[in-house]
Coordinates of C-alpha atoms and ligand atoms in Angstrom, one line a residue:
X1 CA 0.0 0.0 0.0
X2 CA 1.6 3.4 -0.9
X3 CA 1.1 6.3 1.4
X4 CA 0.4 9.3 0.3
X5 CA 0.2 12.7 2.8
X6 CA -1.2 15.7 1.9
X7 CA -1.3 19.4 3.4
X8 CA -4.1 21.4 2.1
X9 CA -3.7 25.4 2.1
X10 CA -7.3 26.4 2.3
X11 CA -10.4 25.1 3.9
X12 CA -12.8 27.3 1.9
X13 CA -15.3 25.8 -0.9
X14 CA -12.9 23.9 -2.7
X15 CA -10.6 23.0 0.2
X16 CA -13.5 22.1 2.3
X17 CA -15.2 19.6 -0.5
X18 CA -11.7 17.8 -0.8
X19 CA -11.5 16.7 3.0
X20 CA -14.8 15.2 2.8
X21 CA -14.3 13.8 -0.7
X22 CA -11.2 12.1 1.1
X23 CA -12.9 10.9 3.7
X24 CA -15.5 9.5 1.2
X25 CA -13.7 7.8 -1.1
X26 CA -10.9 6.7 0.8
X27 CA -11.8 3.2 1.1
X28 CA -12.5 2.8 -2.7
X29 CA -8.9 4.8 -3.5
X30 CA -7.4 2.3 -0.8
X31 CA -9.3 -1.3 -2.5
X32 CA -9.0 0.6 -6.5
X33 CA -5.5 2.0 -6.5
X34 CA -3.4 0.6 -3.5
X35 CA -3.2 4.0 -2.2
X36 CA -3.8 5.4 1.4
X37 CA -4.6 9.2 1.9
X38 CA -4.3 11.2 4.7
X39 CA -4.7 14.8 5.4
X40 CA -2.1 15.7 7.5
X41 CA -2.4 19.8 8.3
X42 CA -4.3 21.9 6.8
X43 CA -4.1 26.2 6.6
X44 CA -6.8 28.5 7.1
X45 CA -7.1 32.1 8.2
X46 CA -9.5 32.2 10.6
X47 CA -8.9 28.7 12.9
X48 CA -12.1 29.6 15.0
X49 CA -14.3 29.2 12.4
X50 CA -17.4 26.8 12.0
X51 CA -16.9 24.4 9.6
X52 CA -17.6 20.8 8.7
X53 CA -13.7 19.1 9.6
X54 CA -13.9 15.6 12.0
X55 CA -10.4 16.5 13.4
X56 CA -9.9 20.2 13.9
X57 CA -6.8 19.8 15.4
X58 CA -5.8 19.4 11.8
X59 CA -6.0 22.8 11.5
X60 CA -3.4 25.3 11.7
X61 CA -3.0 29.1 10.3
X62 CA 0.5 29.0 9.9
X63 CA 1.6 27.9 6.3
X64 CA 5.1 26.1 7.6
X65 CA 3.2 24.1 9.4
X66 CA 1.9 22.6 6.5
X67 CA 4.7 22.8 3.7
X68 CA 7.1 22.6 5.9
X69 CA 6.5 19.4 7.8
X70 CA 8.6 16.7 6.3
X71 CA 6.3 13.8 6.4
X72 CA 4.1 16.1 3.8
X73 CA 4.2 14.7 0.2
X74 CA 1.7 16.6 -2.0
X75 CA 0.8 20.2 -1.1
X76 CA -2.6 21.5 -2.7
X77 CA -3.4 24.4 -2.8
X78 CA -7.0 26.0 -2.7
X79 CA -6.2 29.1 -0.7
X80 CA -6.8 31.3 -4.1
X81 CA -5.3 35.2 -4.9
X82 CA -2.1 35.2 -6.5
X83 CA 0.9 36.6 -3.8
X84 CA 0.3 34.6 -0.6
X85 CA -0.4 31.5 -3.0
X86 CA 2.4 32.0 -4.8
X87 CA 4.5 32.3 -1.4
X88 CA 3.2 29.1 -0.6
X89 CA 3.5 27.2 -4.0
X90 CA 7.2 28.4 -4.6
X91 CA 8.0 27.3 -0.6
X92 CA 6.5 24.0 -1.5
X93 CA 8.3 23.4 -4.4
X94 CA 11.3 24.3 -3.4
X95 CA 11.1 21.7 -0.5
X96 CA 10.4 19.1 -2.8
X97 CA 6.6 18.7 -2.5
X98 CA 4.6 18.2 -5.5
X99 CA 1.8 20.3 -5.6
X100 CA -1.7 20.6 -6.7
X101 CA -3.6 23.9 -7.6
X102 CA -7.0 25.1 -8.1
X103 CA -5.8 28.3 -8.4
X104 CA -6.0 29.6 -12.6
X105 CA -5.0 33.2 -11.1
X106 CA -1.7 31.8 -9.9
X107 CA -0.6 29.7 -12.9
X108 CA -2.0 32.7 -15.2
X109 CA 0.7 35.4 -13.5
X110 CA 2.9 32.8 -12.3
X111 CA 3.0 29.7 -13.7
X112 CA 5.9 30.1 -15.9
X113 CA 8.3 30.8 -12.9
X114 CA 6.6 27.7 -11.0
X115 CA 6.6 24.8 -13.6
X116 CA 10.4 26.2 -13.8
X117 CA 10.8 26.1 -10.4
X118 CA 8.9 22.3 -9.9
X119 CA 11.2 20.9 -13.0
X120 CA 14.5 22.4 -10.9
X121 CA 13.2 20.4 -7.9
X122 CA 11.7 17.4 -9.9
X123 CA 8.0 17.5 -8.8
X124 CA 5.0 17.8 -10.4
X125 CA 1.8 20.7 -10.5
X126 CA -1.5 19.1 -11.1
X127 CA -3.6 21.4 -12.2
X128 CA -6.8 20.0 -13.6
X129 CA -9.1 21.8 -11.0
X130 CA -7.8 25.2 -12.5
X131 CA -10.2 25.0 -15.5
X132 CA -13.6 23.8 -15.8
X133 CA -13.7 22.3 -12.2
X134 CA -15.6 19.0 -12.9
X135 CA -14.6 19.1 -16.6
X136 CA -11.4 17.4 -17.3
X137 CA -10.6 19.6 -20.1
X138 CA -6.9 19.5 -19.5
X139 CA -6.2 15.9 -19.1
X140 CA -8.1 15.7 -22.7
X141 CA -5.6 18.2 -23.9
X142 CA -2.4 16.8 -22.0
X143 CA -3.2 13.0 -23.0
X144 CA -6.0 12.4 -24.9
X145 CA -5.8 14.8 -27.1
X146 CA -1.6 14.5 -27.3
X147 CA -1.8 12.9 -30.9
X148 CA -3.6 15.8 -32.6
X149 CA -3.2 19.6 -33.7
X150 CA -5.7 21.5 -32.4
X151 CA -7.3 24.1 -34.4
X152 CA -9.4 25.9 -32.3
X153 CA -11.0 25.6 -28.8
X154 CA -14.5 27.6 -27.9
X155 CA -16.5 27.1 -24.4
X156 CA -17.9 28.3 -21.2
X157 CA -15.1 28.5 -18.8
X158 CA -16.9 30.7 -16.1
X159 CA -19.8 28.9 -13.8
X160 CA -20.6 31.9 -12.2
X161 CA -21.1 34.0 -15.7
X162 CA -23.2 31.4 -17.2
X163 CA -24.9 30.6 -13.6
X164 CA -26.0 34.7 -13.7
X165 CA -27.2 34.6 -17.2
X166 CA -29.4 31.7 -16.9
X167 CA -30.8 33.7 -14.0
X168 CA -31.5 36.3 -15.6
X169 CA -33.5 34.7 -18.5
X170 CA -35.5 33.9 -15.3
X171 CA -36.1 37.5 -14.1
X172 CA -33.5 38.2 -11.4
X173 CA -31.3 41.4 -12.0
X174 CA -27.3 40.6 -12.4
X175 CA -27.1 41.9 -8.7
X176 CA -29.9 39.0 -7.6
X177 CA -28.0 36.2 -9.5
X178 CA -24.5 37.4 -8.9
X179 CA -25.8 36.7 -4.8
X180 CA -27.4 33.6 -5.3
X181 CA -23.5 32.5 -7.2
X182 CA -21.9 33.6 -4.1
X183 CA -23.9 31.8 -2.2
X184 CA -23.4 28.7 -3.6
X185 CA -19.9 29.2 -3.3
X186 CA -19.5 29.5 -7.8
X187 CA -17.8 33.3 -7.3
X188 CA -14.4 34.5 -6.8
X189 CA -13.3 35.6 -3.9
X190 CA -13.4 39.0 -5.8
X191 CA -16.5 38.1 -8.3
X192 CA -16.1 41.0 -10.1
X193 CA -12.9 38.3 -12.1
X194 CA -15.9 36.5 -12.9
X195 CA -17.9 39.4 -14.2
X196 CA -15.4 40.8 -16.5
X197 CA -14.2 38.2 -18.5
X198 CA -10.9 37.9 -16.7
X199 CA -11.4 34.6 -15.1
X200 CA -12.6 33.0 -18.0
X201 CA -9.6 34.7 -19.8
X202 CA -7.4 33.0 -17.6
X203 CA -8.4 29.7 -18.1
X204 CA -8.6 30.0 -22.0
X205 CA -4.7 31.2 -21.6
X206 CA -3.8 28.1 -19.8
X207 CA -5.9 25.6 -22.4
X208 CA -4.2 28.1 -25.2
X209 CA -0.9 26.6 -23.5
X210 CA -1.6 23.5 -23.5
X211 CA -3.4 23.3 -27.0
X212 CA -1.3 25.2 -29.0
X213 CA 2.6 25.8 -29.9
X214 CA 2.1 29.3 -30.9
X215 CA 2.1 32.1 -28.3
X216 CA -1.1 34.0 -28.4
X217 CA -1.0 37.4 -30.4
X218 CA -3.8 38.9 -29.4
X219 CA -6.1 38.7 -26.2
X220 CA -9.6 40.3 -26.3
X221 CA -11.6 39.8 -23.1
X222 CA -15.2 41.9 -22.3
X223 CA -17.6 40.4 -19.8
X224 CA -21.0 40.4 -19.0
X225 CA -20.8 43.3 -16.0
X226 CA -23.1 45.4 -18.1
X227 CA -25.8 43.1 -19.7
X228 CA -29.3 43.7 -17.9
X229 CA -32.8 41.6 -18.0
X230 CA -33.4 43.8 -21.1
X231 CA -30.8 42.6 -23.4
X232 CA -31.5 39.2 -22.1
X233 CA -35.0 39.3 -23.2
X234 CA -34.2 41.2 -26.4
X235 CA -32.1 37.6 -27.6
X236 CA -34.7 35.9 -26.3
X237 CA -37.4 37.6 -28.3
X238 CA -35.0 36.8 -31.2
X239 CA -34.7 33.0 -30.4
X240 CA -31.5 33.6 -29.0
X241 CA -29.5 32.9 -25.4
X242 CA -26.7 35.2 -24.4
X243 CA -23.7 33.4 -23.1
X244 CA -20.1 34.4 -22.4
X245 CA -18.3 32.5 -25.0
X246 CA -14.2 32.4 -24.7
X247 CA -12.5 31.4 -27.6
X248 CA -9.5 30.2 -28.8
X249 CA -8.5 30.2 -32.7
X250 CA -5.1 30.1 -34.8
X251 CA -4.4 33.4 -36.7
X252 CA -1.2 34.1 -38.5
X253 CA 2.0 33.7 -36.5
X254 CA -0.1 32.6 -33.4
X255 CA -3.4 32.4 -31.7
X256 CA -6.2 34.8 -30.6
X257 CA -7.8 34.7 -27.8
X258 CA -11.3 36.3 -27.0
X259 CA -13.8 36.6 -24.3
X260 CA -17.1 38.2 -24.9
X261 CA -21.2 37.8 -24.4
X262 CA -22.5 36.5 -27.9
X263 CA -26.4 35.7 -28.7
X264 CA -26.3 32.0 -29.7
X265 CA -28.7 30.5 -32.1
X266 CA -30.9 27.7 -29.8
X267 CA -29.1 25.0 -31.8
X268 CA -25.4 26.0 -30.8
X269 CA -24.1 23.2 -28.3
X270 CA -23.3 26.3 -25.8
X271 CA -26.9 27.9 -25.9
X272 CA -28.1 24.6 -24.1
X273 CA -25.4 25.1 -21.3
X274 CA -27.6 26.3 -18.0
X275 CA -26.5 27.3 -14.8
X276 CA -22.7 26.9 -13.1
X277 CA -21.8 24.2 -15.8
X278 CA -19.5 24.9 -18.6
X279 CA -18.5 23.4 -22.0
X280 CA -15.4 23.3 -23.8
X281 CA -15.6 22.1 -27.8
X282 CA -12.3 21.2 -29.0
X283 CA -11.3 21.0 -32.9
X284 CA -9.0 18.8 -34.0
X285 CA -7.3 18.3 -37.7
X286 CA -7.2 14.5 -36.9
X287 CA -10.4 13.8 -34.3
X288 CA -13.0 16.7 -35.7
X289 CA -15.0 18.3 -33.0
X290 CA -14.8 17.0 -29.0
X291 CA -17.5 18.7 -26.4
X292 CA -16.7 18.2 -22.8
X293 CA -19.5 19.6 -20.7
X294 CA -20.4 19.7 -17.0
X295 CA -19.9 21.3 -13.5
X296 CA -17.7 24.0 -14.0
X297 CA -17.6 25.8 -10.5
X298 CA -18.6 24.5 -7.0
X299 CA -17.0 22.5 -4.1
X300 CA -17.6 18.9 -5.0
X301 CA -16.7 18.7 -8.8
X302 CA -14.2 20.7 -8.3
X303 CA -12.7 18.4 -5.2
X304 CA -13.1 15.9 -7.4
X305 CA -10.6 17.4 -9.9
X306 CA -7.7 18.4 -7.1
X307 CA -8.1 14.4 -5.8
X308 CA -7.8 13.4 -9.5
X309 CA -4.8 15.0 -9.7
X310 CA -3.8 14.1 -6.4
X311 CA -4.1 9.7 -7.1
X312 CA -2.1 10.4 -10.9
X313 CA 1.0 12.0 -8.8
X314 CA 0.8 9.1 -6.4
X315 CA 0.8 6.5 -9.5
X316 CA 4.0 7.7 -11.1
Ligands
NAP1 P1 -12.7 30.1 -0.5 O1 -14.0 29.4 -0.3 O2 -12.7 31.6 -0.3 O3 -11.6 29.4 0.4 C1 -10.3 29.9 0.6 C2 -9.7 29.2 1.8 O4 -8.4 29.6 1.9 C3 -10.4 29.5 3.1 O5 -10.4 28.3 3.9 C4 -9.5 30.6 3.7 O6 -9.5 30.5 5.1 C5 -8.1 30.2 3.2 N1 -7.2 31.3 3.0 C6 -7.4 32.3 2.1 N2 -6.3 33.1 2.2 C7 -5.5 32.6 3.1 C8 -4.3 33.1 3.6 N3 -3.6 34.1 3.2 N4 -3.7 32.3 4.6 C9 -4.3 31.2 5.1 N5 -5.5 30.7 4.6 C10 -6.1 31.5 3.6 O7 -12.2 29.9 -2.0 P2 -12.6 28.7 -3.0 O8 -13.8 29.1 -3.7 O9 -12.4 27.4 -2.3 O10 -11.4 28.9 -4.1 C11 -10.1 28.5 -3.9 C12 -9.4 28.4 -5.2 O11 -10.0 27.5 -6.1 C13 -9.3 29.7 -6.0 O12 -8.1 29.8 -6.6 C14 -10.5 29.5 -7.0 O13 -10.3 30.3 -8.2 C15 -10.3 28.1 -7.3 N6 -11.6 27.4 -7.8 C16 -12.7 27.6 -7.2 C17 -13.9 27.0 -7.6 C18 -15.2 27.2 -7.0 O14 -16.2 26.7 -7.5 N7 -15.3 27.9 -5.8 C19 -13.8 26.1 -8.7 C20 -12.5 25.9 -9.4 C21 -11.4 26.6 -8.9 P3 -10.8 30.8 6.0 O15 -11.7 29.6 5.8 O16 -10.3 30.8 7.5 O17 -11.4 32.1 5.6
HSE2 N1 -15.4 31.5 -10.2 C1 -15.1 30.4 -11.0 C2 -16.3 30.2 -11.9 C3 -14.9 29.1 -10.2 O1 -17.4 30.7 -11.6 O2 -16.2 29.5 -13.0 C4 -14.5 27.9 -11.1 O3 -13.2 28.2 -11.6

């Protein structure tokens, strides 16, 4: 049976749904892979706080606790923001531990210097939770997709976007739906990444990465901060659906990137995507058109991701 130890930075939504998805699956991960998991510290701010752990002496808010103690093998990260992540991530690697991110913000400013900096130390950084939550977008693109050029990518990378637009074709103001998002733990930290494009843009850079050998020339992102019930009802009235589309496409000497809110006919795979799930449809030269689709924000699927990443660093 290999062990495998694991500090968790952050005990929020996503940090949260991975202790109990541990605790849940253990047994199956145990019988399935030959692998035993335990959580051995884990960081949060505020150590006081209510919240659904068995064993809060787990719980520290001091991150050397976590990274630094030398039975720790993986480090994942769900604390989110980019400085105090990064701290934490480039502490980690450099002892040697490999790491797993949720955290698109950190590998969009930063993940250059860190991949660098985990190839130095010869560990790895999952990061399959980072885009698409549920969605394993990026293991399609890192494996299954290896064998092929890809000619363009076009989704719904932001749960919290598409949660607030399918909202509003139901009435509630972008103020209303943006609430009930946060709520349900979909929304950044600072929502207004989701709002603007930005988040989405983030995740399209890192698929763009992984998808393409061409730097991207051009990045256009606008988000859906200032559509209201009207405009939603006008594309309606016009047997349409608004829906923040990002998009990925080869141009000359590179690739473009773009995020914006585009009326989709009824029959477009993305008009049909509702509430915090997202789609991603990938074209190939060899394969043709791939759609992934499915729960794109929220604490379980996205758990789910970070633990999938988790059990492929313990099999290599
Ligand atoms: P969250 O609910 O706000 O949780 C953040 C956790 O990190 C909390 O437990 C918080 O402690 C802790 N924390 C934050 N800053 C800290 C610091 N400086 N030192 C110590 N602890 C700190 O956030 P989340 O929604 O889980 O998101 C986490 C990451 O996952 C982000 O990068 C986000 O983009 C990404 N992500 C989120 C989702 C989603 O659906 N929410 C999906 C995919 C990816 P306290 O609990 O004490 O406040
Ligand atoms: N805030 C993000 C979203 C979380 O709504 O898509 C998942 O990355």
């Amino acid at each position: 049976m290999k062990r495998v130890r694991i500090g968790l930075l952050g005990c929020g939504t996503v940090g949260g749904g991975f202790v109990q998805l541990v605790e849940r699956e253990g047994a199956r991960i145990r019988a399935r892979h030959g692998v035993e998991l335990s959580i051995t510290r884990i960081l949060v701010r505020d150590a006081a706080k209510e919240r659904a752990i068995a064993d809060r002496a787990l719980l520290t808010t001091a991150a050397t606790d976590v990274i630094d103690d030398d039975t720790c093998d993986v480090v994942v990260e769900t604390v989110g923001g980019v400085h105090a992540a990064a701290a934490f991530v480039r502490r980690a690697l450099a002892r040697r531990r490999h790491v797993v991110t949720a955290n698109k913000a950190l590998l969009a400013t930063a993940g250059g210097e860190l991949f660098a900096a985990a190839a130095r130390s010869g560990v790895a950084i999952g990061f399959e939770a980072s885009v698409c939550g549920g969605v394993p977008v990026v293991g399609a693109l890192r494996r299954g997709l290896a064998g092929d050029s890809i000619e363009s990518i076009r989704g719904i990378l932001n749960g919290t976007s598409n949660y607030v637009l399918t909202r509003m074709e139901a009435g509630l103001s972008l103020a209303e739906a943006l609430a009930c998002a946060q709520e349900r733990g979909f929304a950044e930290a600072d929502p207004s990444l989701d709002l603007s494009g930005e988040d989405a843009a983030q995740k399209l850079r890192i698929l763009a990465e992984l998808a393409f050998d061409a730097p991207p020339r051009r990045t256009r992102v606008d988000g859906i901060a200032s559509i209201t019930v009207a405009d939603v009802e006008h594309a309606r009235r016009n047997g349409r659906v608004l829906r923040q589309v990002a998009e990925a496409t080869r141009v000359h000497g590179g690739v473009e990137l773009t995020v914006e809110t585009r009326a989709l006919p009824a029959n477009d795979p993305l008009a049909r995507v509702v509430d915090e799930q997202n789609a991603v449809v990938i074209r190939g030269r060899a394969v043709g058109e791939i759609c992934l689709s499915g729960r794109g924000a929220g604490s379980m699927p996205t758990a789910a991701a970070v633990l999938a990443d988790v059990l492929e660093i313990a099999a290599a």
